[in-house]
Amino acid sequence: MTKPPHKNRKLSPAESDLWQTVMGDVEPLPESVIADTKALSESETISDEASQASESKSSPPSSSVPVSPLSPTPVPAQPTPAPDLSHGAGPGLDRRTQERMRRGQIDISACIDLHGMTQAEAHRTLGGFLFDVQAQGHKAVLVITGKGKMGEGVLRDAVPRWLNEPENRQMIRAFSHAAPKDGGEGALYVLMKRLK
């Protein structure tokens, strides 16, 4: 660690010239503004008049602003979104569980059939279902989407996207296409996270 510069150090002639150049067009604050700023505490605000007196004339007037002269304002950390899930994979999901999902060897404790619903109905119903089964402590559920006509299942394509939406993503560990006995590509196994 380096020592801080000595407080009583004299400026060199070059530093003194530079300082005079920088400070050449600076005007002292009026006494009323200096007295006002000394009286401020962290809970008080700067009035529009004091703000205008301390700012340059080219800047627009500002509204009252909370002042905390000695402590910087902390910037809240943005939560990092969880990575999107894909069929049969999830963070922290072991290989054995992935294999059991692929083979359909998981204990399904609840089921919902979205087949035949509109997208809006299915989206709303899925969110409510996931919330309810997590609250009830279910570990694995079956979501039936249907395969659609000619392999063009609207819900079959939409449900994996919906499962990756932040409000749903925080409730699930993983999802995968169901085994043929449970609906194949027209259904999904969903592994739920435990409530904390």
Tab-separated table of C-alpha atoms in Angstrom:
chain	number	residue	atom	x	y	z
A	1	MET	CA	0.000	0.000	0.000
A	2	THR	CA	1.385	3.407	-0.943
A	3	LYS	CA	1.420	6.376	1.385
A	4	PRO	CA	-0.985	9.206	0.619
A	5	PRO	CA	0.670	12.424	-0.589
A	6	HIS	CA	1.721	14.842	2.146
A	7	LYS	CA	-1.084	17.356	2.824
A	8	ASN	CA	1.171	20.410	3.101
A	9	ARG	CA	3.090	19.761	-0.126
A	10	LYS	CA	3.599	22.870	-2.239
A	11	LEU	CA	2.613	22.843	-5.884
A	12	SER	CA	5.321	22.997	-8.493
A	13	PRO	CA	5.251	26.031	-10.829
A	14	ALA	CA	3.766	23.854	-13.633
A	15	GLU	CA	1.068	22.505	-11.294
A	16	SER	CA	0.301	26.010	-10.047
A	17	ASP	CA	-0.090	27.314	-13.629
A	18	LEU	CA	-2.376	24.398	-14.504
A	19	TRP	CA	-4.477	24.996	-11.388
A	20	GLN	CA	-4.867	28.690	-12.218
A	21	THR	CA	-5.925	27.803	-15.783
A	22	VAL	CA	-8.535	25.308	-14.565
A	23	MET	CA	-9.899	27.623	-11.880
A	24	GLY	CA	-9.804	30.747	-14.083
A	25	ASP	CA	-13.530	30.893	-14.894
A	26	VAL	CA	-14.857	29.455	-11.610
A	27	GLU	CA	-17.020	31.786	-9.511
A	28	PRO	CA	-17.519	31.293	-5.759
A	29	LEU	CA	-20.940	30.152	-4.557
A	30	PRO	CA	-23.158	32.757	-2.899
A	31	GLU	CA	-23.049	32.702	0.932
A	32	SER	CA	-26.747	31.705	1.099
A	33	VAL	CA	-26.092	28.526	-0.890
A	34	ILE	CA	-23.071	27.602	1.241
A	35	ALA	CA	-25.126	28.034	4.447
A	36	ASP	CA	-27.992	25.967	3.003
A	37	THR	CA	-25.750	23.053	1.996
A	38	LYS	CA	-24.116	22.955	5.436
A	39	ALA	CA	-27.570	22.641	7.048
A	40	LEU	CA	-28.669	19.702	4.900
A	41	SER	CA	-28.857	16.254	6.419
A	42	GLU	CA	-29.273	12.960	4.571
A	43	SER	CA	-33.075	13.098	4.863
A	44	GLU	CA	-33.439	16.618	3.448
A	45	THR	CA	-33.592	17.544	-0.217
A	46	ILE	CA	-32.070	20.286	-2.298
A	47	SER	CA	-34.658	22.828	-3.389
A	48	ASP	CA	-34.993	23.945	-6.974
A	49	GLU	CA	-33.477	27.362	-6.154
A	50	ALA	CA	-30.341	25.899	-4.532
A	51	SER	CA	-29.949	23.435	-7.393
A	52	GLN	CA	-30.184	26.215	-9.971
A	53	ALA	CA	-27.687	28.397	-8.103
A	54	SER	CA	-25.102	25.605	-7.965
A	55	GLU	CA	-25.544	24.416	-11.545
A	56	SER	CA	-24.527	26.123	-14.753
A	57	LYS	CA	-27.120	28.288	-16.489
A	58	SER	CA	-27.283	25.982	-19.506
A	59	SER	CA	-28.591	22.969	-17.583
A	60	PRO	CA	-32.355	22.540	-17.207
A	61	PRO	CA	-33.905	23.019	-13.739
A	62	SER	CA	-34.133	19.819	-11.744
A	63	SER	CA	-36.682	18.651	-9.215
A	64	SER	CA	-35.864	18.013	-5.564
A	65	VAL	CA	-33.200	15.333	-5.156
A	66	PRO	CA	-32.322	13.410	-1.963
A	67	VAL	CA	-28.784	14.210	-0.872
A	68	SER	CA	-26.287	11.911	0.763
A	69	PRO	CA	-23.026	13.835	0.438
A	70	LEU	CA	-20.608	11.287	1.875
A	71	SER	CA	-21.951	7.936	0.748
A	72	PRO	CA	-22.349	6.870	-2.887
A	73	THR	CA	-25.735	5.601	-3.946
A	74	PRO	CA	-25.600	1.811	-4.198
A	75	VAL	CA	-26.712	0.359	-7.506
A	76	PRO	CA	-29.033	-2.615	-6.980
A	77	ALA	CA	-27.702	-5.794	-8.521
A	78	GLN	CA	-29.787	-7.182	-11.351
A	79	PRO	CA	-30.685	-10.822	-10.782
A	80	THR	CA	-29.143	-13.092	-13.356
A	81	PRO	CA	-31.901	-14.934	-15.203
A	82	ALA	CA	-31.730	-18.704	-15.049
A	83	PRO	CA	-30.625	-20.339	-18.302
A	84	ASP	CA	-33.390	-21.729	-20.499
A	85	LEU	CA	-34.213	-25.374	-20.044
A	86	SER	CA	-34.333	-27.805	-22.926
A	87	HIS	CA	-35.950	-31.214	-23.151
A	88	GLY	CA	-34.422	-33.615	-20.644
A	89	ALA	CA	-31.795	-31.243	-19.275
A	90	GLY	CA	-31.629	-28.934	-16.308
A	91	PRO	CA	-28.996	-27.435	-14.049
A	92	GLY	CA	-28.122	-29.876	-11.291
A	93	LEU	CA	-30.109	-32.703	-12.864
A	94	ASP	CA	-28.148	-35.918	-12.521
A	95	ARG	CA	-27.730	-38.427	-15.331
A	96	ARG	CA	-29.827	-41.099	-13.616
A	97	THR	CA	-32.818	-38.754	-13.317
A	98	GLN	CA	-32.442	-37.704	-16.961
A	99	GLU	CA	-32.452	-41.356	-18.013
A	100	ARG	CA	-35.482	-42.128	-15.845
A	101	MET	CA	-37.355	-39.219	-17.448
A	102	ARG	CA	-36.454	-40.425	-20.932
A	103	ARG	CA	-37.757	-43.916	-20.148
A	104	GLY	CA	-40.891	-42.693	-18.385
A	105	GLN	CA	-39.812	-44.227	-15.075
A	106	ILE	CA	-40.805	-41.320	-12.864
A	107	ASP	CA	-43.685	-41.198	-10.406
A	108	ILE	CA	-46.233	-38.748	-11.785
A	109	SER	CA	-48.268	-37.260	-8.950
A	110	ALA	CA	-50.461	-34.823	-10.933
A	111	CYS	CA	-51.595	-34.312	-14.518
A	112	ILE	CA	-53.162	-31.544	-16.581
A	113	ASP	CA	-54.624	-31.806	-20.082
A	114	LEU	CA	-54.278	-28.598	-22.124
A	115	HIS	CA	-55.358	-30.398	-25.305
A	116	GLY	CA	-58.204	-28.532	-27.021
A	117	MET	CA	-57.718	-25.209	-25.187
A	118	THR	CA	-56.883	-21.926	-26.874
A	119	GLN	CA	-53.344	-20.625	-26.357
A	120	ALA	CA	-54.541	-17.962	-23.914
A	121	GLU	CA	-56.552	-20.478	-21.865
A	122	ALA	CA	-53.713	-23.009	-21.893
A	123	HIS	CA	-51.110	-20.421	-20.874
A	124	ARG	CA	-53.206	-19.174	-17.952
A	125	THR	CA	-54.142	-22.730	-16.885
A	126	LEU	CA	-50.537	-23.962	-17.021
A	127	GLY	CA	-49.271	-21.124	-14.802
A	128	GLY	CA	-51.971	-21.770	-12.201
A	129	PHE	CA	-51.381	-25.526	-12.313
A	130	LEU	CA	-47.624	-25.173	-11.773
A	131	PHE	CA	-48.184	-22.802	-8.859
A	132	ASP	CA	-50.689	-25.180	-7.230
A	133	VAL	CA	-48.647	-28.371	-7.632
A	134	GLN	CA	-45.524	-26.706	-6.270
A	135	ALA	CA	-47.466	-25.443	-3.248
A	136	GLN	CA	-48.808	-28.982	-2.701
A	137	GLY	CA	-45.290	-30.450	-2.830
A	138	HIS	CA	-45.589	-32.500	-6.039
A	139	LYS	CA	-42.257	-33.616	-7.490
A	140	ALA	CA	-43.187	-34.735	-11.028
A	141	VAL	CA	-46.229	-33.841	-13.115
A	142	LEU	CA	-47.493	-34.629	-16.611
A	143	VAL	CA	-48.592	-31.813	-18.941
A	144	ILE	CA	-50.592	-33.051	-21.948
A	145	THR	CA	-50.424	-30.716	-24.956
A	146	GLY	CA	-51.630	-32.968	-27.757
A	147	LYS	CA	-49.664	-33.586	-30.930
A	148	GLY	CA	-51.719	-31.323	-33.157
A	149	LYS	CA	-52.956	-31.993	-36.661
A	150	MET	CA	-50.321	-33.162	-39.138
A	151	GLY	CA	-47.559	-32.704	-36.534
A	152	GLU	CA	-48.210	-28.950	-36.218
A	153	GLY	CA	-49.149	-28.786	-32.536
A	154	VAL	CA	-49.441	-25.162	-31.467
A	155	LEU	CA	-49.510	-26.007	-27.758
A	156	ARG	CA	-46.823	-28.650	-28.197
A	157	ASP	CA	-44.479	-25.911	-29.454
A	158	ALA	CA	-45.678	-23.187	-27.045
A	159	VAL	CA	-45.573	-25.039	-23.702
A	160	PRO	CA	-41.749	-25.433	-23.593
A	161	ARG	CA	-41.447	-21.655	-24.204
A	162	TRP	CA	-43.970	-20.990	-21.441
A	163	LEU	CA	-42.083	-23.271	-19.061
A	164	ASN	CA	-38.996	-21.094	-19.648
A	165	GLU	CA	-40.812	-17.855	-18.769
A	166	PRO	CA	-39.358	-16.412	-15.535
A	167	GLU	CA	-42.506	-16.894	-13.437
A	168	ASN	CA	-42.710	-20.579	-14.443
A	169	ARG	CA	-38.964	-21.224	-14.709
A	170	GLN	CA	-38.472	-20.491	-11.024
A	171	MET	CA	-40.837	-23.343	-10.123
A	172	ILE	CA	-39.412	-26.156	-12.271
A	173	ARG	CA	-36.169	-28.138	-12.343
A	174	ALA	CA	-36.509	-29.747	-15.771
A	175	PHE	CA	-38.927	-30.980	-18.411
A	176	SER	CA	-38.834	-33.627	-21.109
A	177	HIS	CA	-41.033	-35.263	-23.723
A	178	ALA	CA	-43.055	-38.033	-22.170
A	179	ALA	CA	-42.530	-41.699	-22.937
A	180	PRO	CA	-44.919	-43.144	-25.570
A	181	LYS	CA	-47.067	-44.770	-22.849
A	182	ASP	CA	-47.744	-41.287	-21.360
A	183	GLY	CA	-48.328	-39.384	-24.613
A	184	GLY	CA	-44.933	-39.201	-26.316
A	185	GLU	CA	-44.301	-35.867	-28.021
A	186	GLY	CA	-47.831	-34.757	-27.159
A	187	ALA	CA	-47.006	-34.574	-23.444
A	188	LEU	CA	-44.241	-33.392	-21.141
A	189	TYR	CA	-42.864	-34.588	-17.840
A	190	VAL	CA	-42.148	-31.610	-15.591
A	191	LEU	CA	-39.960	-31.946	-12.498
A	192	MET	CA	-40.895	-29.381	-9.862
A	193	LYS	CA	-38.623	-27.497	-7.477
A	194	ARG	CA	-39.388	-27.691	-3.779
A	195	LEU	CA	-40.766	-24.615	-2.074
A	196	LYS	CA	-38.244	-22.994	0.239
